[in-house]
Tab-separated table of C-alpha atoms and ligand atoms in Angstrom:
chain	number	residue	atom	x	y	z
J	153	MET	CA	1.941	-30.258	15.204
J	154	ASP	CA	2.407	-26.719	13.886
J	155	LEU	CA	-0.624	-24.555	13.214
J	156	GLU	CA	-1.399	-24.117	9.523
J	157	HIS	CA	-1.565	-20.468	8.449
J	158	ALA	CA	-4.544	-21.207	6.229
J	159	ASP	CA	-6.589	-22.148	9.314
J	160	LEU	CA	-6.004	-18.806	11.037
J	161	ALA	CA	-7.915	-15.528	10.653
J	162	PRO	CA	-5.933	-12.443	9.498
J	163	ASP	CA	-5.997	-10.768	12.916
J	164	THR	CA	-4.515	-13.939	14.438
J	165	LEU	CA	-1.890	-14.141	11.694
J	166	THR	CA	-0.647	-10.610	12.427
J	167	VAL	CA	0.278	-11.872	15.897
J	168	ALA	CA	1.131	-15.548	15.336
J	169	ALA	CA	2.941	-15.700	11.974
J	170	GLY	CA	6.693	-15.230	11.723
J	171	ARG	CA	7.599	-16.488	15.205
J	172	PRO	CA	10.749	-18.489	15.949
J	173	PRO	CA	10.087	-22.247	16.326
J	174	ARG	CA	8.792	-23.341	19.744
J	175	ALA	CA	11.703	-24.719	21.688
J	176	HIS	CA	12.641	-24.575	25.327
J	177	ASP	CA	14.369	-21.242	26.144
J	178	ALA	CA	13.932	-19.981	22.552
J	179	PRO	CA	13.038	-16.263	22.192
J	180	VAL	CA	9.455	-15.341	21.391
J	181	ASN	CA	10.615	-12.730	18.864
J	182	ALA	CA	13.089	-13.165	16.026
J	183	PRO	CA	16.382	-11.358	16.675
J	184	ILE	CA	17.888	-8.598	14.541
J	185	VAL	CA	20.811	-10.044	12.622
J	186	LEU	CA	23.433	-7.472	11.672
J	187	THR	CA	25.786	-9.093	9.229
J	188	SER	CA	26.924	-8.542	5.669
J	189	THR	CA	28.158	-12.085	5.128
J	190	TYR	CA	27.850	-15.664	6.389
J	191	HIS	CA	30.240	-18.406	7.479
J	192	GLU	CA	31.015	-20.923	4.771
J	193	THR	CA	32.154	-24.298	6.036
J	194	ARG	CA	31.639	-25.920	2.652
J	195	ILE	CA	31.003	-24.914	-0.970
J	196	PRO	CA	27.653	-23.022	-0.851
J	197	GLU	CA	24.585	-24.720	-2.271
J	198	VAL	CA	21.432	-23.166	-3.766
J	199	GLY	CA	19.451	-21.591	-0.928
J	200	ASP	CA	22.465	-20.965	1.306
J	201	ARG	CA	22.685	-17.370	2.510
J	202	ILE	CA	26.230	-16.525	1.276
J	203	TYR	CA	25.926	-12.692	1.289
J	204	ALA	CA	23.429	-10.307	2.909
J	205	ARG	CA	22.342	-8.501	-0.268
J	206	GLY	CA	20.650	-11.768	-1.151
J	207	SER	CA	19.156	-12.699	2.193
J	208	ASN	CA	19.027	-11.788	5.862
J	209	PRO	CA	17.418	-13.900	8.620
J	210	THR	CA	15.674	-10.746	9.946
J	211	TRP	CA	13.683	-10.492	6.690
J	212	ASP	CA	12.316	-14.042	6.937
J	213	PRO	CA	9.706	-13.683	9.722
J	214	PHE	CA	8.320	-10.459	8.236
J	215	GLU	CA	8.143	-12.027	4.760
J	216	GLU	CA	6.493	-15.135	6.175
J	217	ALA	CA	3.905	-13.095	8.075
J	218	LEU	CA	3.044	-10.786	5.158
J	219	GLY	CA	2.820	-13.718	2.710
J	220	ALA	CA	0.458	-15.519	5.077
J	221	LEU	CA	-1.625	-12.365	5.589
J	222	GLU	CA	-2.082	-11.910	1.839
J	223	GLY	CA	-3.063	-15.573	1.530
J	224	ALA	CA	0.009	-16.499	-0.527
J	225	PRO	CA	1.616	-19.930	-0.246
J	226	LEU	CA	5.029	-18.187	-0.519
J	227	PRO	CA	6.793	-15.641	1.674
J	228	ALA	CA	6.629	-11.984	0.600
J	229	LEU	CA	9.734	-10.147	-0.638
J	230	VAL	CA	10.706	-7.087	1.376
J	231	PHE	CA	12.359	-4.107	-0.383
J	232	GLY	CA	14.078	-0.933	0.792
J	233	SER	CA	10.985	1.122	-0.118
J	234	GLY	CA	7.589	0.838	-1.768
J	235	LEU	CA	8.999	2.388	-4.926
J	236	GLY	CA	11.895	-0.097	-4.871
J	237	ALA	CA	9.226	-2.803	-4.908
J	238	ALA	CA	7.350	-0.947	-7.672
J	239	ALA	CA	10.516	-0.793	-9.795
J	240	ALA	CA	10.957	-4.551	-9.403
J	241	ALA	CA	7.306	-5.163	-10.341
J	242	LEU	CA	7.613	-2.942	-13.436
J	243	SER	CA	10.709	-4.914	-14.470
J	244	LEU	CA	8.319	-7.791	-15.291
J	245	VAL	CA	7.199	-5.836	-18.387
J	246	PRO	CA	9.364	-6.834	-21.363
J	247	THR	CA	11.131	-3.983	-23.153
J	248	GLY	CA	8.788	-2.737	-25.868
J	249	GLY	CA	5.691	-3.793	-23.904
J	250	ALA	CA	2.961	-1.666	-22.352
J	251	VAL	CA	1.658	-0.722	-18.905
J	252	VAL	CA	-1.876	0.400	-18.054
J	253	MET	CA	-2.008	2.471	-14.847
J	254	PRO	CA	-4.734	4.362	-13.018
J	255	ARG	CA	-4.402	8.082	-13.793
J	256	HIS	CA	-4.724	8.646	-10.041
J	257	ALA	CA	-2.279	5.957	-8.928
J	258	TYR	CA	0.248	6.994	-6.272
J	259	ALA	CA	2.198	9.891	-7.824
J	260	GLY	CA	5.573	8.177	-7.291
J	261	SER	CA	4.454	5.054	-9.169
J	262	LEU	CA	3.124	7.207	-12.021
J	263	THR	CA	6.319	9.275	-12.177
J	264	LEU	CA	8.486	6.147	-12.187
J	265	ALA	CA	6.411	4.543	-14.948
J	266	ALA	CA	6.417	7.778	-16.974
J	267	ASP	CA	10.184	8.023	-16.580
J	268	LEU	CA	10.671	4.444	-17.795
J	269	ALA	CA	8.253	5.089	-20.675
J	270	ALA	CA	10.214	8.225	-21.657
J	271	GLN	CA	13.370	6.086	-21.790
J	272	GLY	CA	11.625	3.771	-24.237
J	273	ARG	CA	11.234	0.839	-21.849
J	274	PHE	CA	7.496	0.480	-22.472
J	275	GLU	CA	4.391	2.382	-23.514
J	276	LEU	CA	2.415	3.892	-20.618
J	277	ARG	CA	-1.373	4.295	-20.826
J	278	THR	CA	-3.330	5.874	-17.980
J	279	VAL	CA	-7.004	5.164	-17.317
J	280	ASP	CA	-9.831	6.041	-14.961
J	281	VAL	CA	-9.619	2.779	-13.050
J	282	ALA	CA	-13.167	3.157	-11.688
J	283	ASP	CA	-14.466	3.172	-15.297
J	284	THR	CA	-14.419	-0.569	-15.996
J	285	ALA	CA	-15.495	-0.192	-19.639
J	286	ALA	CA	-12.678	2.309	-20.286
J	287	VAL	CA	-10.046	-0.002	-18.756
J	288	LEU	CA	-11.337	-2.974	-20.765
J	289	ALA	CA	-11.291	-0.886	-23.971
J	290	GLU	CA	-7.689	0.127	-23.265
J	291	LEU	CA	-6.662	-3.504	-22.628
J	292	HIS	CA	-8.341	-4.702	-25.827
J	293	GLY	CA	-6.707	-1.908	-27.811
J	294	LEU	CA	-3.282	-2.947	-26.497
J	295	ALA	CA	-3.990	-6.656	-27.086
J	296	ALA	CA	-4.440	-5.836	-30.768
J	297	ARG	CA	-0.959	-4.267	-30.911
J	298	PHE	CA	1.091	-6.276	-28.396
J	299	ASP	CA	1.790	-9.973	-27.942
J	300	ALA	CA	0.460	-11.833	-24.910
J	301	GLY	CA	2.851	-11.395	-21.999
J	302	GLN	CA	3.942	-7.903	-23.069
J	303	VAL	CA	1.236	-5.991	-21.223
J	304	MET	CA	0.922	-5.201	-17.503
J	305	LEU	CA	-2.252	-3.981	-15.807
J	306	TRP	CA	-1.382	-1.956	-12.701
J	307	LEU	CA	-4.206	-1.591	-10.222
J	308	GLU	CA	-4.484	0.584	-7.155
J	309	SER	CA	-7.779	0.497	-5.320
J	310	PRO	CA	-8.772	2.702	-3.660
J	311	THR	CA	-6.537	5.181	-5.481
J	312	ASN	CA	-4.320	7.666	-3.627
J	313	PRO	CA	-5.748	10.272	-2.836
J	314	MET	CA	-8.975	10.187	-4.913
J	315	LEU	CA	-10.213	6.934	-3.289
J	316	GLU	CA	-11.675	5.578	-6.536
J	317	VAL	CA	-12.606	1.902	-6.324
J	318	ALA	CA	-11.883	-0.530	-9.175
J	319	GLU	CA	-13.623	-3.817	-9.975
J	320	LEU	CA	-10.540	-5.901	-9.278
J	321	SER	CA	-11.807	-9.384	-10.170
J	322	VAL	CA	-13.455	-8.248	-13.411
J	323	LEU	CA	-10.406	-6.281	-14.580
J	324	THR	CA	-7.970	-9.030	-13.547
J	325	ALA	CA	-9.929	-11.741	-15.369
J	326	ALA	CA	-10.102	-9.601	-18.524
J	327	ALA	CA	-6.376	-8.822	-18.350
J	328	HIS	CA	-5.513	-12.496	-17.894
J	329	ALA	CA	-7.703	-13.478	-20.849
J	330	LEU	CA	-5.470	-11.191	-22.931
J	331	GLY	CA	-2.258	-12.621	-21.469
J	332	ALA	CA	-1.443	-9.571	-19.298
J	333	VAL	CA	0.182	-9.719	-15.877
J	334	VAL	CA	-1.670	-7.885	-13.091
J	335	VAL	CA	-0.099	-5.956	-10.201
J	336	ALA	CA	-2.215	-4.454	-7.395
J	337	ASP	CA	-0.933	-1.798	-4.998
J	338	ASN	CA	-2.672	-2.820	-1.751
J	339	THR	CA	-1.085	-0.122	0.424
J	340	PHE	CA	-4.374	1.650	1.237
J	341	ASN	CA	-6.452	-1.430	2.031
J	342	THR	CA	-3.879	-3.685	3.681
J	343	PRO	CA	-4.706	-7.423	3.831
J	344	MET	CA	-7.062	-6.670	6.747
J	345	VAL	CA	-9.438	-5.040	4.258
J	346	HIS	CA	-8.729	-6.862	0.985
J	347	ARG	CA	-6.521	-9.654	-0.365
J	348	PRO	CA	-5.999	-8.999	-4.097
J	349	LEU	CA	-4.461	-12.447	-4.729
J	350	GLU	CA	-7.945	-13.847	-4.031
J	351	ALA	CA	-9.246	-11.632	-6.847
J	352	GLY	CA	-6.711	-13.337	-9.145
J	353	VAL	CA	-4.056	-10.589	-9.106
J	354	ASP	CA	-0.509	-11.878	-9.843
J	355	VAL	CA	1.595	-9.547	-7.698
J	356	VAL	CA	0.554	-7.468	-4.665
J	357	LEU	CA	2.586	-4.371	-3.814
J	358	HIS	CA	2.869	-2.634	-0.453
J	359	SER	CA	4.454	0.514	0.746
J	360	VAL	CA	5.235	-1.100	4.129
J	361	THR	CA	6.097	2.449	5.222
J	362	LYS	CA	2.370	3.100	5.657
J	363	TRP	CA	-0.206	0.954	7.530
J	364	LEU	CA	1.801	-2.272	7.773
J	365	ALA	CA	4.700	-0.783	9.753
J	366	GLY	CA	2.264	1.828	11.057
J	367	HIS	CA	4.448	4.178	13.120
J	368	SER	CA	5.936	6.576	10.530
J	369	ASP	CA	9.431	5.484	11.505
J	370	VAL	CA	10.591	3.315	8.576
J	371	VAL	CA	10.581	3.375	4.762
J	372	LEU	CA	10.055	-0.120	3.325
J	373	GLY	CA	8.225	-1.931	0.548
J	374	ALA	CA	7.130	-5.448	-0.280
J	375	LEU	CA	5.821	-7.658	-3.068
J	376	VAL	CA	3.700	-10.780	-2.625
J	377	THR	CA	2.914	-13.406	-5.242
J	378	ALA	CA	1.604	-16.955	-5.235
J	379	ASP	CA	3.598	-17.783	-8.391
J	380	PRO	CA	7.036	-19.346	-7.681
J	381	ALA	CA	8.443	-18.333	-11.092
J	382	LEU	CA	7.374	-14.696	-10.663
J	383	ARG	CA	8.771	-14.673	-7.124
J	384	GLY	CA	12.083	-16.017	-8.444
J	385	THR	CA	12.299	-13.245	-11.051
J	386	LEU	CA	11.454	-10.559	-8.473
J	387	LEU	CA	13.972	-11.971	-5.998
J	388	THR	CA	16.689	-11.900	-8.656
J	389	HIS	CA	15.774	-8.291	-9.434
J	390	ARG	CA	16.029	-7.368	-5.742
J	391	THR	CA	19.419	-9.028	-5.354
J	392	LEU	CA	20.931	-7.579	-8.528
J	393	HIS	CA	19.465	-4.055	-8.317
J	394	GLY	CA	20.201	-3.942	-4.621
J	395	ALA	CA	17.081	-2.162	-3.301
J	396	ILE	CA	17.294	-4.168	-0.076
J	397	ALA	CA	15.942	-3.376	3.372
J	398	GLY	CA	17.998	-2.801	6.504
J	399	PRO	CA	17.450	-5.494	9.166
J	400	PHE	CA	16.473	-3.006	11.882
J	401	GLU	CA	13.757	-1.452	9.699
J	402	VAL	CA	12.305	-4.872	8.916
J	403	TRP	CA	12.353	-5.819	12.588
J	404	LEU	CA	10.422	-2.610	13.350
J	405	ALA	CA	7.972	-3.377	10.552
J	406	LEU	CA	7.238	-6.819	12.014
J	407	ARG	CA	6.768	-5.259	15.434
J	408	GLY	CA	4.333	-2.786	13.847
J	409	LEU	CA	2.532	-5.543	11.956
J	410	ARG	CA	1.677	-7.244	15.266
J	411	THR	CA	-0.895	-4.500	15.982
J	412	LEU	CA	-2.120	-3.983	12.401
J	413	ALA	CA	-5.566	-5.445	13.040
J	414	LEU	CA	-6.244	-3.208	16.061
J	415	ARG	CA	-4.806	-0.107	14.397
J	416	MET	CA	-6.826	-0.614	11.214
J	417	GLU	CA	-10.002	-1.270	13.183
J	418	ARG	CA	-9.576	1.964	15.118
J	419	SER	CA	-8.455	4.090	12.142
J	420	GLN	CA	-11.345	2.840	10.012
J	421	ALA	CA	-13.929	3.443	12.720
J	422	THR	CA	-12.633	6.978	13.289
J	423	ALA	CA	-12.370	7.660	9.538
J	424	ALA	CA	-16.046	6.709	9.136
J	425	PHE	CA	-17.005	8.852	12.141
J	426	LEU	CA	-15.120	11.874	10.759
J	427	ALA	CA	-16.393	11.372	7.188
J	428	HIS	CA	-20.001	11.422	8.370
J	429	ARG	CA	-19.458	14.624	10.359
J	430	LEU	CA	-17.454	16.288	7.581
J	431	VAL	CA	-20.311	15.786	5.101
J	432	ASP	CA	-22.377	18.260	7.140
J	433	HIS	CA	-19.567	20.761	7.755
J	434	PRO	CA	-20.302	24.142	6.119
J	435	ALA	CA	-16.621	24.656	5.172
J	436	VAL	CA	-16.303	21.319	3.323
J	437	ARG	CA	-17.375	21.198	-0.307
J	438	ARG	CA	-17.016	17.452	-0.866
J	439	VAL	CA	-15.998	14.377	1.145
J	440	ARG	CA	-14.478	11.344	-0.561
J	441	TYR	CA	-14.707	8.184	1.532
J	442	PRO	CA	-15.879	4.807	0.201
J	443	GLY	CA	-17.647	4.159	3.507
J	444	LEU	CA	-20.185	6.926	2.795
J	445	ALA	CA	-23.321	5.553	1.118
J	446	SER	CA	-23.216	8.606	-1.191
J	447	ASP	CA	-19.646	7.883	-2.386
J	448	PRO	CA	-19.334	6.681	-6.008
J	449	GLY	CA	-17.119	3.789	-4.853
J	450	HIS	CA	-19.354	2.717	-1.958
J	451	GLU	CA	-21.194	-0.239	-3.495
J	452	ARG	CA	-18.056	-1.711	-5.040
J	453	ALA	CA	-16.061	-1.284	-1.858
J	454	ALA	CA	-18.849	-2.884	0.201
J	455	ALA	CA	-19.026	-5.821	-2.223
J	456	GLN	CA	-15.269	-6.417	-2.482
J	457	PHE	CA	-13.677	-5.181	0.725
J	458	ASN	CA	-13.891	-5.996	4.398
J	459	GLY	CA	-13.902	-2.309	5.405
J	460	PHE	CA	-13.460	1.154	3.927
J	461	GLY	CA	-9.959	2.128	5.031
J	462	GLY	CA	-8.523	4.886	7.168
J	463	ILE	CA	-8.084	7.632	4.550
J	464	VAL	CA	-10.615	10.406	3.965
J	465	SER	CA	-10.163	13.118	1.317
J	466	ILE	CA	-11.982	16.432	1.555
J	467	GLU	CA	-12.297	19.280	-0.915
J	468	LEU	CA	-12.385	22.871	0.331
J	469	ASP	CA	-13.586	26.026	-1.428
J	470	ASP	CA	-10.162	26.867	-2.839
J	471	VAL	CA	-6.414	26.320	-2.405
J	472	ALA	CA	-6.050	29.168	0.118
J	473	THR	CA	-8.740	27.665	2.349
J	474	ALA	CA	-7.166	24.210	2.063
J	475	ASP	CA	-3.728	25.572	2.978
J	476	ALA	CA	-5.281	27.499	5.869
J	477	VAL	CA	-6.843	24.288	7.250
J	478	VAL	CA	-3.481	22.533	7.122
J	479	ALA	CA	-1.818	25.538	8.797
J	480	ALA	CA	-4.443	25.716	11.569
J	481	VAL	CA	-4.440	22.137	12.871
J	482	ARG	CA	-2.751	21.580	16.230
J	483	LEU	CA	-3.261	17.851	16.889
J	484	TRP	CA	-3.267	16.601	13.295
J	485	ILE	CA	0.249	16.782	11.852
J	486	PRO	CA	0.800	18.563	8.521
J	487	ALA	CA	2.949	16.021	6.676
J	488	THR	CA	2.948	13.747	3.681
J	489	SER	CA	2.662	9.962	4.075
J	490	LEU	CA	-0.116	8.029	5.785
J	491	GLY	CA	-0.995	4.946	7.791
J	492	GLY	CA	0.737	5.804	11.070
J	493	VAL	CA	-0.709	5.880	14.578
J	494	GLU	CA	-0.649	9.686	14.355
J	495	SER	CA	-3.154	11.512	12.153
J	496	LEU	CA	-1.643	13.378	9.200
J	497	VAL	CA	-3.085	16.024	6.930
J	498	GLU	CA	-1.803	17.076	3.505
J	499	ARG	CA	-2.915	19.115	0.507
J	500	ARG	CA	-1.634	16.753	-2.146
J	501	ARG	CA	-1.369	19.158	-5.089
J	502	ARG	CA	1.297	21.198	-3.296
J	503	GLN	CA	3.554	18.418	-4.673
J	504	PRO	CA	4.405	19.145	-8.310
J	505	ALA	CA	4.280	15.420	-9.257
J	506	GLU	CA	0.647	15.042	-8.209
J	507	PRO	CA	-1.629	14.507	-11.247
J	508	ALA	CA	-3.324	17.755	-12.345
J	509	THR	CA	-6.721	16.003	-12.305
J	510	VAL	CA	-6.534	15.762	-8.501
J	511	PRO	CA	-8.450	18.853	-7.290
J	512	ALA	CA	-6.053	21.559	-6.059
J	513	SER	CA	-8.136	22.125	-2.914
J	514	LEU	CA	-8.182	18.414	-1.964
J	515	VAL	CA	-6.811	17.672	1.496
J	516	ARG	CA	-5.996	14.072	2.371
J	517	LEU	CA	-6.603	12.958	5.935
J	518	SER	CA	-4.725	9.908	7.229
J	519	VAL	CA	-6.662	8.932	10.324
J	520	GLY	CA	-4.609	7.632	13.228
J	521	ILE	CA	-5.628	6.099	16.533
J	522	GLU	CA	-6.097	9.196	18.725
J	523	ASN	CA	-9.407	9.868	20.451
J	524	PRO	CA	-12.001	10.494	17.696
J	525	GLU	CA	-13.580	13.497	19.425
J	526	ASP	CA	-10.167	15.134	19.891
J	527	LEU	CA	-9.473	14.643	16.180
J	528	TRP	CA	-12.869	16.076	15.288
J	529	ALA	CA	-12.505	19.089	17.587
J	530	ASP	CA	-9.127	19.980	16.064
J	531	LEU	CA	-10.326	19.531	12.490
J	532	ASP	CA	-13.496	21.510	13.186
J	533	GLN	CA	-11.583	24.457	14.691
J	534	ALA	CA	-9.124	24.415	11.778
J	535	LEU	CA	-11.968	24.375	9.239
J	536	ARG	CA	-13.659	27.286	11.045
J	537	VAL	CA	-10.443	29.309	11.199
J	538	ALA	CA	-9.816	28.649	7.505
J	539	ALA	CA	-13.365	29.500	6.417
J	540	GLY	CA	-13.591	32.627	8.597
J	541	GLY	CA	-10.079	34.014	8.184
L	688	PLP	C1	3.740	5.721	-0.296
L	688	PLP	C2	3.142	4.887	-1.371
L	688	PLP	C3	3.959	4.189	-2.274
L	688	PLP	C4	5.471	4.325	-2.273
L	688	PLP	O1	6.040	3.725	-1.162
L	688	PLP	P1	7.429	4.250	-0.471
L	688	PLP	O2	7.553	3.345	0.688
L	688	PLP	O3	7.192	5.684	-0.109
L	688	PLP	O4	8.506	4.104	-1.474
L	688	PLP	C5	3.352	3.379	-3.203
L	688	PLP	N1	2.008	3.270	-3.273
L	688	PLP	C6	1.189	3.928	-2.428
L	688	PLP	C7	-0.285	3.775	-2.559
L	688	PLP	C8	1.726	4.762	-1.450
L	688	PLP	O5	0.910	5.427	-0.623
């Protein structure tokens, strides 16, 4: 008898889910299928593959594994990028509806939503997602003006790069009571740290580019839902808008996913180690990391999550010092993005789209899997050079 996914722990699922059926001489890994179309020996029926914009066998094992990891009874949907997945999720808002987003959500998601709002697709409201009362007030205000089903609550927790932590279950329950649909961007946590569907969220979004694929070599996105009707709508959107993933990228993402549990464990342990040392560093003005007992999001993160993630944000004295730190690292790589095996460092506000409320001297650290003392030594020398020079 086959193993049931529900009986397996997440770290086992990363390895065991999405394998070809056990049969003598069968491969252990799913193959990459490069095809744009499929043989038809009869008139196609619903569910037949037909054409590769609609489906590719290489997507299936990845979608099965990610769905199982998020605790969904349905496979995930893979997209050509995280923002492709975000665009599909936003398409669930009826024209003339409204979207509530964290003011410090990922800058690309905010820019996309603002662009759609400017075109008149929906009204966009931004909130401090860590301020539960403020989010509830915004939702109630919208409920007075919009019909049920016209409002979407977009959650991202922790936020990128401010690492603010939202009360996901409380906000989701309140949104549902008002008839709103809830999307949660789970890119930072990954299902190893938190499974938003268990908090009642309707749709989970991933930039697979980051921790899930984990090697900074692909751009991919995904959506996960436990609702068959929502999944059907999102699948139709993917097929018709065409933001599909290449088979090779998805194959690489599944290969990366196999080591997600180990990578996250290591990145989180090193992130905590670095955060604690950075707190005492004379050149660092403030450390944001939910794993620090002093962090405003600490208690919520400890109560809701199974870990504190692999991202640490630090604030320096000023922009020049922050840029000097980024220029002085030799092991850390100055680059945008996050969640790879290699540690990356970036001053976020150098990007014009970054919200102005993100401090200009904030540097985001994406902690990889290198030796922790090597990472510390490089960061320490860069901070000293920046502070002294
Ligand atoms: C990178 C990122 C995205 C966008 O994903 P892409 O794969 O770059 O399109 C969305 N949300 C978060 C939190 C991200 O970090």
